mmCIF file of C-alpha atoms and ligand atoms in Angstrom:
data_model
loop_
_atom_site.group_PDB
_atom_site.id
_atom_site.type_symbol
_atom_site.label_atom_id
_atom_site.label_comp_id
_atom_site.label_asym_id
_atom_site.label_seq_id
_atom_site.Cartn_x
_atom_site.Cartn_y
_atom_site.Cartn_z
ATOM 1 C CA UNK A 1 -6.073 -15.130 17.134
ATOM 2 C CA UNK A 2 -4.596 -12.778 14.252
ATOM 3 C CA UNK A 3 -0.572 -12.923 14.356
ATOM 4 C CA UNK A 4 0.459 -9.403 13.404
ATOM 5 C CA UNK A 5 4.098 -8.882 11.898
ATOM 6 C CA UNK A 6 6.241 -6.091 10.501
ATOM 7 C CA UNK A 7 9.979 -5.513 10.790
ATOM 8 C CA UNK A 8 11.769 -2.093 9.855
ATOM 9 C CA UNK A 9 15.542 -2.247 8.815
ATOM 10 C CA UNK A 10 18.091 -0.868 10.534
ATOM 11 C CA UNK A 11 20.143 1.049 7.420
ATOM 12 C CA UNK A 12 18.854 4.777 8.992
ATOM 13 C CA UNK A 13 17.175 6.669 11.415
ATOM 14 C CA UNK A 14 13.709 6.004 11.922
ATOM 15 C CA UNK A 15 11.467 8.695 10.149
ATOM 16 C CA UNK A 16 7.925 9.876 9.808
ATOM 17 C CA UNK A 17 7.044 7.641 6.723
ATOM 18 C CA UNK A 18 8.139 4.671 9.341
ATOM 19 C CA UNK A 19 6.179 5.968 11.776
ATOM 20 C CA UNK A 20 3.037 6.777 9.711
ATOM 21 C CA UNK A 21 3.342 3.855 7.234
ATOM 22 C CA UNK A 22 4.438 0.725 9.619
ATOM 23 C CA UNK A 23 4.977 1.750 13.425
ATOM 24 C CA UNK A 24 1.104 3.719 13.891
ATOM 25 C CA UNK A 25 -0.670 1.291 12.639
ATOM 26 C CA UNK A 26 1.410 -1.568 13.754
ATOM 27 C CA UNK A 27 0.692 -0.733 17.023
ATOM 28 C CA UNK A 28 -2.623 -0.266 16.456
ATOM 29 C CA UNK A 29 -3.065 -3.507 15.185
ATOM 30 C CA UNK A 30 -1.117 -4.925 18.389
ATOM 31 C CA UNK A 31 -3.832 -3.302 20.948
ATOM 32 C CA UNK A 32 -7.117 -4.813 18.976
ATOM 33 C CA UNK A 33 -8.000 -8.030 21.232
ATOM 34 C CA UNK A 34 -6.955 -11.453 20.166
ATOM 35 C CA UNK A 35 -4.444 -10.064 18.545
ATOM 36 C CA UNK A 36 -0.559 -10.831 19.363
ATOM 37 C CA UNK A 37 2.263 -8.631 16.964
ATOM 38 C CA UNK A 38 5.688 -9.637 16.526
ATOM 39 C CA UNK A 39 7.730 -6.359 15.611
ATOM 40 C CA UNK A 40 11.189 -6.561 14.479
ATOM 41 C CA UNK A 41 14.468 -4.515 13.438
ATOM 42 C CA UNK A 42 15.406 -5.820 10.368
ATOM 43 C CA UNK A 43 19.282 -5.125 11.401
ATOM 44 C CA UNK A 44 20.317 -8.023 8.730
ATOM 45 C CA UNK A 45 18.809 -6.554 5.614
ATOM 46 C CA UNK A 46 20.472 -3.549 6.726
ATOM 47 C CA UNK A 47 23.841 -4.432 5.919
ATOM 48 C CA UNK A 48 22.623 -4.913 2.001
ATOM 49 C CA UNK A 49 23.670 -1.037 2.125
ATOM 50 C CA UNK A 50 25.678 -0.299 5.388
ATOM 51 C CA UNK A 51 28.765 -2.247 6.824
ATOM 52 C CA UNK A 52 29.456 -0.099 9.457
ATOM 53 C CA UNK A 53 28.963 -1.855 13.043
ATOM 54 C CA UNK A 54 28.674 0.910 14.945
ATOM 55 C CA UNK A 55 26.161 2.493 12.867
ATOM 56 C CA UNK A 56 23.653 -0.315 12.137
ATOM 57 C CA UNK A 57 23.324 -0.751 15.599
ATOM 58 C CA UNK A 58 23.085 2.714 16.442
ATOM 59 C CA UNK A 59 20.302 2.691 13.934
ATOM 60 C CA UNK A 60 18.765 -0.368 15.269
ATOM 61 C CA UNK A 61 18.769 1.244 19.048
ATOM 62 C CA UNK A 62 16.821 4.454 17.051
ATOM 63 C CA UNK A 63 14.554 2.353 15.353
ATOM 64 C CA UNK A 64 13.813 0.135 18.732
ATOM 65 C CA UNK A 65 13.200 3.564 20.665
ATOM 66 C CA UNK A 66 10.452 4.806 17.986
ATOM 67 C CA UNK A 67 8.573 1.687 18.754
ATOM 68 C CA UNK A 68 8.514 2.078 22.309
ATOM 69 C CA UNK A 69 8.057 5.973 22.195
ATOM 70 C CA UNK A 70 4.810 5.320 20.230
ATOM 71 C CA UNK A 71 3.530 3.223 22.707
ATOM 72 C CA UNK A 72 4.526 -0.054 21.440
ATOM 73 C CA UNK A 73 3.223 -2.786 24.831
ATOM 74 C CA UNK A 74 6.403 -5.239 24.751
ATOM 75 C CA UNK A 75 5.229 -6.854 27.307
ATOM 76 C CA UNK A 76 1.944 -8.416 25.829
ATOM 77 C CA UNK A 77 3.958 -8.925 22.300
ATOM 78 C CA UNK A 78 7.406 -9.996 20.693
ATOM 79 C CA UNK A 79 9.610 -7.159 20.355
ATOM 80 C CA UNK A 80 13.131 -8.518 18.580
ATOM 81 C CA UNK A 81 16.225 -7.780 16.270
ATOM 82 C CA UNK A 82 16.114 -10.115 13.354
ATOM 83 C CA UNK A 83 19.722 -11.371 13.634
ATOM 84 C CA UNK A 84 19.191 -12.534 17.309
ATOM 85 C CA UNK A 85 17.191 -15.542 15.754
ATOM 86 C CA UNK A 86 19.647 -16.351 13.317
ATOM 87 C CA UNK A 87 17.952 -19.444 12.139
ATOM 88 C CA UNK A 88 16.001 -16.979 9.968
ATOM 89 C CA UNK A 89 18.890 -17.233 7.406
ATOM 90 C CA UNK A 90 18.661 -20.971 7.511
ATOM 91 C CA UNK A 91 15.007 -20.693 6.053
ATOM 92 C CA UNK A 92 16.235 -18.190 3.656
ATOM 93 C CA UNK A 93 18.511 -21.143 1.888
ATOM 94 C CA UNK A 94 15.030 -23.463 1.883
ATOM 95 C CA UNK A 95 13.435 -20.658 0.448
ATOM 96 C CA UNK A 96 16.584 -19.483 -2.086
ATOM 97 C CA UNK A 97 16.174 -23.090 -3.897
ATOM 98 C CA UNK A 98 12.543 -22.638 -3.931
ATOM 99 C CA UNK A 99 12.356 -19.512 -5.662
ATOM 100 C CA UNK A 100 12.554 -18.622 -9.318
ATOM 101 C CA UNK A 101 15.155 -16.068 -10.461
ATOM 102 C CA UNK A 102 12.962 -14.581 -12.930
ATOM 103 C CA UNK A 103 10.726 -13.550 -9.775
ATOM 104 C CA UNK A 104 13.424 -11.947 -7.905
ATOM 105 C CA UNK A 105 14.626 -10.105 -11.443
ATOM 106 C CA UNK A 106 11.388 -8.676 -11.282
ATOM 107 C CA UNK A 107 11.471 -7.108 -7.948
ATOM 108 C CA UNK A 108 11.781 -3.286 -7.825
ATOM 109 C CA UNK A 109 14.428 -2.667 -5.093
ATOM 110 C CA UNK A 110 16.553 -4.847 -7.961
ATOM 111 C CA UNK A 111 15.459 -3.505 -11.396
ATOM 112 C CA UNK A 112 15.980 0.049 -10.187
ATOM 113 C CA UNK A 113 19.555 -0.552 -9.626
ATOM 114 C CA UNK A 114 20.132 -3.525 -12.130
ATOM 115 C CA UNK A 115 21.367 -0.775 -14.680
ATOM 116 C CA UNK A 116 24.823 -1.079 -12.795
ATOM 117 C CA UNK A 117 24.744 -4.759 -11.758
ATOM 118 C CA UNK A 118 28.746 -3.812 -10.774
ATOM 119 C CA UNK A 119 27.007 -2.032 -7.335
ATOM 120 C CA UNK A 120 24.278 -5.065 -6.928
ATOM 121 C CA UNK A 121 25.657 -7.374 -3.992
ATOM 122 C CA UNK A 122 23.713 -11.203 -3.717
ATOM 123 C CA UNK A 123 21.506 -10.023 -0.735
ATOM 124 C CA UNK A 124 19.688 -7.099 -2.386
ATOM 125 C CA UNK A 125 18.964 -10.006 -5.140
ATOM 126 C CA UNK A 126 17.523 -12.156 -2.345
ATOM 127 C CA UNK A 127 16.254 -9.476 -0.208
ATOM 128 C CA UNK A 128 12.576 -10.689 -0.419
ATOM 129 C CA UNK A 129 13.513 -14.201 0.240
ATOM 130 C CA UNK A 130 14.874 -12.977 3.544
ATOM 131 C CA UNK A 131 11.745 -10.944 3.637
ATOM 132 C CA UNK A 132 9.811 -13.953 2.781
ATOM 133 C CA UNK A 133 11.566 -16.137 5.460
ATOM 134 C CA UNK A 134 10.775 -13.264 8.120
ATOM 135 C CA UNK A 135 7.332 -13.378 7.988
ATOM 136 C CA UNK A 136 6.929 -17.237 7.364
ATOM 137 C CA UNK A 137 8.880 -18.787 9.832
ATOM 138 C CA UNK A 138 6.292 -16.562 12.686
ATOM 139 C CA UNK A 139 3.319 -17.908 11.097
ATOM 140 C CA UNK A 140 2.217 -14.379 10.473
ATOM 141 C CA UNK A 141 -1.425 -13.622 9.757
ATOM 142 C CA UNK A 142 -1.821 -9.641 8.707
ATOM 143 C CA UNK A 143 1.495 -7.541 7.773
ATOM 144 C CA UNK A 144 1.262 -4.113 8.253
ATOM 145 C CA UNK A 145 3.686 -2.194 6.042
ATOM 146 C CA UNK A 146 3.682 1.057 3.245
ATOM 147 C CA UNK A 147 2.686 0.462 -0.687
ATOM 148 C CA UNK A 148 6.068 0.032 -1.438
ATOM 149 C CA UNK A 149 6.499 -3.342 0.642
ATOM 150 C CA UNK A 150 3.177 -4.608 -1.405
ATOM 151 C CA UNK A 151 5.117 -6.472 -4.319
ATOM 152 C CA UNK A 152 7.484 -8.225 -1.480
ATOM 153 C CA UNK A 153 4.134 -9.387 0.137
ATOM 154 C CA UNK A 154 3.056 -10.524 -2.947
ATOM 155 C CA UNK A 155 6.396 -12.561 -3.834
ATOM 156 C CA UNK A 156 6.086 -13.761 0.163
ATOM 157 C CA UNK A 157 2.528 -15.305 -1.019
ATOM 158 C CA UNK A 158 3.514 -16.933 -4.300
ATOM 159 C CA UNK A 159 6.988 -18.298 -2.501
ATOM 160 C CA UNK A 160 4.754 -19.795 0.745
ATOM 161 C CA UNK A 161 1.744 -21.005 -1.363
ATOM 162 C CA UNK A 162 4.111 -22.906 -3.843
ATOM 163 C CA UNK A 163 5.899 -24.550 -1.504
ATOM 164 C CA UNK A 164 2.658 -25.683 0.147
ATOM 165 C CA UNK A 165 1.702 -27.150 -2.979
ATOM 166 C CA UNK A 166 5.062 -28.548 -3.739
ATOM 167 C CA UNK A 167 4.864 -30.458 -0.351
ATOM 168 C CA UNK A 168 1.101 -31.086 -0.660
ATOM 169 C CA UNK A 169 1.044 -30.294 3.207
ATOM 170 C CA UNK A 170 0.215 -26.878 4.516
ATOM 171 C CA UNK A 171 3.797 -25.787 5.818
ATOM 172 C CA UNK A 172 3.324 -22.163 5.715
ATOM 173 C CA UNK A 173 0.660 -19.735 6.914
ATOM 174 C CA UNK A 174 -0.360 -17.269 3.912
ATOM 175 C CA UNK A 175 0.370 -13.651 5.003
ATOM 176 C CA UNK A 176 -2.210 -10.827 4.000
ATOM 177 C CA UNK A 177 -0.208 -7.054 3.562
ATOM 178 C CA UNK A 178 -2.114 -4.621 5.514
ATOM 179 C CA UNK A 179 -1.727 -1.031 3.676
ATOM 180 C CA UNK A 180 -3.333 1.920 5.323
ATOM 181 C CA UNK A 181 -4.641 3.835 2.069
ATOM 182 C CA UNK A 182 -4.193 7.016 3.341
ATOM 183 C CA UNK A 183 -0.450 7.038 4.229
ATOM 184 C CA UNK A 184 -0.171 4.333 1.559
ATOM 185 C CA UNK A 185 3.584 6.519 0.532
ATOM 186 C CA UNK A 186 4.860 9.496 2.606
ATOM 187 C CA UNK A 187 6.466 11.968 0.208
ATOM 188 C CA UNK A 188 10.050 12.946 1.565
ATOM 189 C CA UNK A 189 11.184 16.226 1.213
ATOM 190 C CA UNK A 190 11.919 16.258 -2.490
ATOM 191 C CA UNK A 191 8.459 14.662 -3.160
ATOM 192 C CA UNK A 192 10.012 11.140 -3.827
ATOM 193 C CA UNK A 193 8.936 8.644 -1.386
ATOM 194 C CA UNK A 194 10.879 8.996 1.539
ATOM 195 C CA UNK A 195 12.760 6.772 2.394
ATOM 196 C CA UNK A 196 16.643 6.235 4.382
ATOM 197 C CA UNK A 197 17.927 5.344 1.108
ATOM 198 C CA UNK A 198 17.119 8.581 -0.673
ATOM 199 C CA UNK A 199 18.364 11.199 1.794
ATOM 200 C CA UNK A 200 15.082 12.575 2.262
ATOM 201 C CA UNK A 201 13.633 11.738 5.295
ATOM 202 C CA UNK A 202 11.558 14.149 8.124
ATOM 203 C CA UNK A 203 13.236 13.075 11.218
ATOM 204 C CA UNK A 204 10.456 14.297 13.753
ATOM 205 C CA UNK A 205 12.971 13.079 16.740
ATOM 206 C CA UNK A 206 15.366 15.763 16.187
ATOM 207 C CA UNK A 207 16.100 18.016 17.961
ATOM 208 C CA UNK A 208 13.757 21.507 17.904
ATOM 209 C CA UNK A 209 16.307 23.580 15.304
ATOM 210 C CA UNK A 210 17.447 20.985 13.719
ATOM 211 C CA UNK A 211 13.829 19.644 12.735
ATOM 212 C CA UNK A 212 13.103 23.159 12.276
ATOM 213 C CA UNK A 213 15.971 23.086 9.280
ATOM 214 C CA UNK A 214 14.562 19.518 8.419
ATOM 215 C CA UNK A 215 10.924 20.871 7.376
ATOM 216 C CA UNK A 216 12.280 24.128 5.846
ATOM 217 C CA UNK A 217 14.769 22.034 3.179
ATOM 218 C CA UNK A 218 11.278 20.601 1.766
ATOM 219 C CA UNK A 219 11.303 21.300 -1.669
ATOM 220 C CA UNK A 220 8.518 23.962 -3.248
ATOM 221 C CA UNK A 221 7.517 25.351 -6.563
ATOM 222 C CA UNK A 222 8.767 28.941 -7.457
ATOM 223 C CA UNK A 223 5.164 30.570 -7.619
ATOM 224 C CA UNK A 224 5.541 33.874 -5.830
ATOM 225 C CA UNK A 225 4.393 34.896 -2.755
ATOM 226 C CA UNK A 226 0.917 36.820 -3.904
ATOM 227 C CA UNK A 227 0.239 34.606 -6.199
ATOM 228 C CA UNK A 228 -2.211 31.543 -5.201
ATOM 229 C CA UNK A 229 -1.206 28.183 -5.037
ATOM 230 C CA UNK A 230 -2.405 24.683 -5.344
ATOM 231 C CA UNK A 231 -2.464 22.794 -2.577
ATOM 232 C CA UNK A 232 -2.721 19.683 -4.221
ATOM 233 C CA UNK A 233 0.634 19.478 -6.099
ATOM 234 C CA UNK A 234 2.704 20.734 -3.005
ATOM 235 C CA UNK A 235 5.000 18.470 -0.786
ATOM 236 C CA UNK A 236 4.407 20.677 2.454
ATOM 237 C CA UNK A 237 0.502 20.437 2.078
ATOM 238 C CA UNK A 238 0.810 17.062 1.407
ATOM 239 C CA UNK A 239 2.857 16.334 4.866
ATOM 240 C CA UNK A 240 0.563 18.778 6.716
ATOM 241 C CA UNK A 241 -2.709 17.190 5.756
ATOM 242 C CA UNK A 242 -1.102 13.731 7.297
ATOM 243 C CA UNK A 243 -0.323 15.220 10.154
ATOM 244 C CA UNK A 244 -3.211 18.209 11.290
ATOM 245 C CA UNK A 245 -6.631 18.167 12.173
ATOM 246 C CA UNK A 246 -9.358 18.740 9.197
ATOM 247 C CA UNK A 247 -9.804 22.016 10.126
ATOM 248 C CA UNK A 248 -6.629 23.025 9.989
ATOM 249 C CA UNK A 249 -6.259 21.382 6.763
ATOM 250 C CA UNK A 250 -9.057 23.480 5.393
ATOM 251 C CA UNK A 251 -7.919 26.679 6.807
ATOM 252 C CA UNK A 252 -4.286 25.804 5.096
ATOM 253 C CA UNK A 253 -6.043 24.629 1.610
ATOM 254 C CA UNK A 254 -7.744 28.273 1.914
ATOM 255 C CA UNK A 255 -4.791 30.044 2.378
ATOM 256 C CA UNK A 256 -2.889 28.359 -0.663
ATOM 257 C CA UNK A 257 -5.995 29.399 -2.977
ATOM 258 C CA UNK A 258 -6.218 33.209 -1.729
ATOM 259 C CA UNK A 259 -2.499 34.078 -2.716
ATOM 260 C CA UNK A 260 -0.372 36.079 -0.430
ATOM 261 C CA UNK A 261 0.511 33.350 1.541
ATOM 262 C CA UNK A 262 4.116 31.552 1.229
ATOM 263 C CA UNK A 263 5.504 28.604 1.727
ATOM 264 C CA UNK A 264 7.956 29.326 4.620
ATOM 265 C CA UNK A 265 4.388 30.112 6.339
ATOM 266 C CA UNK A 266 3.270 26.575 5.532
ATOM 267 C CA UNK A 267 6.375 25.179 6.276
ATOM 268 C CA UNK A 268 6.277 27.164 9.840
ATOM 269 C CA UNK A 269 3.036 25.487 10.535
ATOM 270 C CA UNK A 270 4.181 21.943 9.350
ATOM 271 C CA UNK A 271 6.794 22.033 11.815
ATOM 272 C CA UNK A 272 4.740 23.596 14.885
ATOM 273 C CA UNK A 273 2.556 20.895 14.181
ATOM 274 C CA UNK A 274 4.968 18.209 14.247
ATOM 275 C CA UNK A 275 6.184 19.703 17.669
ATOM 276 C CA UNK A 276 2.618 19.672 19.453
ATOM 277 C CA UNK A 277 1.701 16.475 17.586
ATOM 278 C CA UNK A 278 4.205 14.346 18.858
ATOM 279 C CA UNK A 279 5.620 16.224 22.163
ATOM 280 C CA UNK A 280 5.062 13.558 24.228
ATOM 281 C CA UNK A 281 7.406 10.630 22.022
ATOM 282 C CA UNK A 282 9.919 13.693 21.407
ATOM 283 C CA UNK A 283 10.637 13.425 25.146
ATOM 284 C CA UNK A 284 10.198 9.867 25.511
ATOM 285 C CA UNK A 285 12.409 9.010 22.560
ATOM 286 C CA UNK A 286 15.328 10.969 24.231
ATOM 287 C CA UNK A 287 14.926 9.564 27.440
ATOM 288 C CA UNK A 288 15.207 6.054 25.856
ATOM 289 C CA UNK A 289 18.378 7.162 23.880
ATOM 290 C CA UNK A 290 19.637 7.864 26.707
ATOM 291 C CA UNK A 291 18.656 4.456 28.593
ATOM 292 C CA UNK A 292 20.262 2.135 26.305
ATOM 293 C CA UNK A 293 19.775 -1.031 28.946
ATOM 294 C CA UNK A 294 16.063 -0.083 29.142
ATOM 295 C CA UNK A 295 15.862 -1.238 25.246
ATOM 296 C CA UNK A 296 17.847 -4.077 25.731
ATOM 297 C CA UNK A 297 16.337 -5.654 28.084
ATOM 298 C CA UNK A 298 13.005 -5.858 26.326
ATOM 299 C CA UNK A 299 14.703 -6.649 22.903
ATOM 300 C CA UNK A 300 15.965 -9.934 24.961
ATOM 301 C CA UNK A 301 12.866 -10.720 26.567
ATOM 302 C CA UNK A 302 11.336 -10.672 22.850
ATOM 303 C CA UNK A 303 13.654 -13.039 21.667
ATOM 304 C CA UNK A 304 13.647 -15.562 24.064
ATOM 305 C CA UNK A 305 9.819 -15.796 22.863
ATOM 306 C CA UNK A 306 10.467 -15.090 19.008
ATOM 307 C CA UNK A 307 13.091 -17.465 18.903
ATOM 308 C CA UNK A 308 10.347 -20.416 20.446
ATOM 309 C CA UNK A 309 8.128 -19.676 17.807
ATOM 310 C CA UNK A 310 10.277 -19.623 14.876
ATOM 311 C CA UNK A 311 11.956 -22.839 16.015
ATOM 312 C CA UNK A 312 8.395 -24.327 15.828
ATOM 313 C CA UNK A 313 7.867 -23.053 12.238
ATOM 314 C CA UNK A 314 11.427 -24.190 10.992
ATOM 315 C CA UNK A 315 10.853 -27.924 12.505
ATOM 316 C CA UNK A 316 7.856 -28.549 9.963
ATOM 317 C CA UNK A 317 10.271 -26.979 6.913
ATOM 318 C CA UNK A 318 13.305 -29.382 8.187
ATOM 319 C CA UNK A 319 10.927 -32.205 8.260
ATOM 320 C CA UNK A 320 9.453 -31.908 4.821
ATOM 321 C CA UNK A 321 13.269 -31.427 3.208
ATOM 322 C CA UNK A 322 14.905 -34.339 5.584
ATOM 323 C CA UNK A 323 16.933 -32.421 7.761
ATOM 324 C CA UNK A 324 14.647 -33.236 10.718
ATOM 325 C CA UNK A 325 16.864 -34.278 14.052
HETATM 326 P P1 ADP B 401 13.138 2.947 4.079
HETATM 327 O O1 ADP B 401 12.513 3.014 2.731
HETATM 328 O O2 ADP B 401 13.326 4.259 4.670
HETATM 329 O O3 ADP B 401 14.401 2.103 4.100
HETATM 330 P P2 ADP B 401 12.018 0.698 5.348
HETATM 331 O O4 ADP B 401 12.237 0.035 4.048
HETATM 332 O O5 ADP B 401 12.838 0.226 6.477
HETATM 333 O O6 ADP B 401 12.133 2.235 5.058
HETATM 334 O O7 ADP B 401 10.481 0.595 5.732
HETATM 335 C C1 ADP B 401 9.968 0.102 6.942
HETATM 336 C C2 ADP B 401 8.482 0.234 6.934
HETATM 337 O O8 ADP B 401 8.096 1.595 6.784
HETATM 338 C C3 ADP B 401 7.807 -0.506 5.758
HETATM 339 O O9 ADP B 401 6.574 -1.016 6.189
HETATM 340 C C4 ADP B 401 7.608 0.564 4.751
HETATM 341 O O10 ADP B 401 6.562 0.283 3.862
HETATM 342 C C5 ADP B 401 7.284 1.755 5.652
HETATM 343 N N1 ADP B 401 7.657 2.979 4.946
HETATM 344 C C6 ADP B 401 8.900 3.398 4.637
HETATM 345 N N2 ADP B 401 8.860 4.550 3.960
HETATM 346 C C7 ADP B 401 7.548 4.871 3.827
HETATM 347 C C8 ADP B 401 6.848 5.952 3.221
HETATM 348 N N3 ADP B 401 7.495 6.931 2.616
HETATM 349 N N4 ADP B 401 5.504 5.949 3.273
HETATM 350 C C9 ADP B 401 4.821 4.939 3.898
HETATM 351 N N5 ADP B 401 5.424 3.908 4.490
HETATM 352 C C10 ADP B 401 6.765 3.853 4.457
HETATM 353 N N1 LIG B 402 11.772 -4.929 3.710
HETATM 354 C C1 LIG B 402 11.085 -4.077 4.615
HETATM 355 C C2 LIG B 402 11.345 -2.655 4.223
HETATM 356 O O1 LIG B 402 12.403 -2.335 3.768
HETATM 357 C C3 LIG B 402 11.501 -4.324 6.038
HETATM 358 C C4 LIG B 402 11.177 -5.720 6.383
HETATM 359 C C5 LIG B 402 12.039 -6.760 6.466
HETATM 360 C C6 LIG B 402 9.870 -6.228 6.630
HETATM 361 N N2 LIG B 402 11.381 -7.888 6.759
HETATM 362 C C7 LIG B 402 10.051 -7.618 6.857
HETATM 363 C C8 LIG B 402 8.593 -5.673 6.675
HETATM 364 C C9 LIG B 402 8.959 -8.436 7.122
HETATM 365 C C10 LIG B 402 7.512 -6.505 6.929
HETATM 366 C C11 LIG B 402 7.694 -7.882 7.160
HETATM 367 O O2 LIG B 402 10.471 -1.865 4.402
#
């Protein structure tokens, strides 16, 4: 039996480079046979960026109802909010005296803000330890994420298999990262990775206008109108080709090359094709937003079982350092 894990945190709405880089083929994962996933919010790195109650969980009901409007089957996996099994920080401490700073220095959510150390708070520093203690303490086999979780994977390995070695017993499973090449980084609308953090996310649960507005703000060269256009350097084609069948694709990589066709046409048919694409979780998404106690209830039964397993996990680490009981 593969254990399959991946978490998504809780500091925005969930958004299509969620959806294409973690929740698809999460879930995918989680229907192969012998397989049994353990998908989380992660509602506790969330507050690295956003102390606002009401928000995170808002966020974290968002993110829960994207899982379960994708198809996500709760009832044959563990479905879960990261802070409900708060003995997940206790592992972070284990892990926080096993780790070198130098590694955690070198980790890129920190170096790209360690410019203005004034606006760096302790648990962006240790954000992969808590990373590394999520996946760890589940004995997780395969993690499913985007490119940009690879180096956290990586640190995850190095923090596990030194440990193991420290202990000369094998405490920790070693995780592999799973990273789908093709949707290895969804660009955002300004061609940066999206992400919540940069303000440039596709929302594909909005509302029909509102998404409408969404695709349109994705930024474009100035080539004019007649004029052809390469497909290959554009954000909209980029989303599209994600997103359509091949043949559309095709017909839409013609059209950039024969001039005379814009990009408010391209963006028209990004959008239509986010509408027919994913019609049915559009409606199921709402219809969960609006059953908050339908989400709850399987985010409980999930941690009843994630909580079992974790304990399991933690007993071996408590019993290596001497805090067995
Ligand atoms: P964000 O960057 O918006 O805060 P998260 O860090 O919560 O997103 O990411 C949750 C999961 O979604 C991770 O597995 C991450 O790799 C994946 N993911 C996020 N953004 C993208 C993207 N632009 N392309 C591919 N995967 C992504
Ligand atoms: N750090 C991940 C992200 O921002 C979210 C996350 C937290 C995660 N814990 C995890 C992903 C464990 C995979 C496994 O994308």
């Amino acid at each position: 039996m593969a254990r399959i894990l991946t978490g998504i945190t809780s500091s925005g709405k969930p958004h299509l480079g969620n959806i294409l880089g973690a929740i698809l083929p999460g879930i995918e994962l989680s229907e192969q046979k012998n397989n049994e996933s353990l998908f989380f919010i992660a509602d506790l790195h969330s507050i690295i960026s956003v102390k606002d109650a009401a928000l995170v969980k808002e966020h974290t009901k968002a993110i829960a109802a994207a899982w379960l409007a994708f198809g996500f089957n709760t009832d044959n996996n563990i479905f879960y909010r990261q802070s409900r099994i708060p003995e997940v920080t206790e592992l972070t401490w284990y892990l926080n005296c096993h780790t070198p700073f130098p590694m955690l220095q070198n980790a890129h959510a920190f170096k790209e803000k360690s410019n203005k150390l004034a606006d760096v708070n302790a648990g962006l520093f240790t954000y992969p330890v808590l990373m590394a203690s999520d996946i760890l303490m589940y004995d997780a086999n395969i993690v499913p994420v985007g490119k940009d979780q690879q180096q956290h994977l990586e640190m995850t390995r190095d923090i596990a298999r030194s440990f193991n070695h420290y202990y000369n017993e094998e405490i920790f499973v070693l995780p592999e990262a799973k990273i789908d090449e093709e949707v290895m980084t969804v660009p955002g609308t300004d061609g940066q990775k999206m992400s919540k953090s940069y303000g440039n996310t596709i929302d594909v649960f909005l509302p029909e206008k509102q998404l409408r507005k969404n695709v349109m703000r994705i930024v474009t060269d100035s080539t004019p109108l007649e004029e052809p256009k390469n497909p290959d350097t554009c954000n909209v084609f980029a989303l599209y080709k994600l997103l359509a069948s091949p043949a559309r694709v095709e017909e839409m990589r013609n059209n950039y090359k024969g001039g005379n066709y814009g990009y408010g046409t391209a963006k028209q048919e990004l959008y239509e094709v986010i509408l027919e694409k994913y019609a049915k979780e559009r409606a199921l998404f709402n219809e969960l937003m609006n059953n908050p106690d339908t989400i709850e209830s399987k985010l409980l039964q999930g941690e009843e079982k994630a909580r079992e397993i974790g304990i399991h996990v933690l007993k071996r680490v408590r019993k290596v350092l001497g805090f067995n009981r």
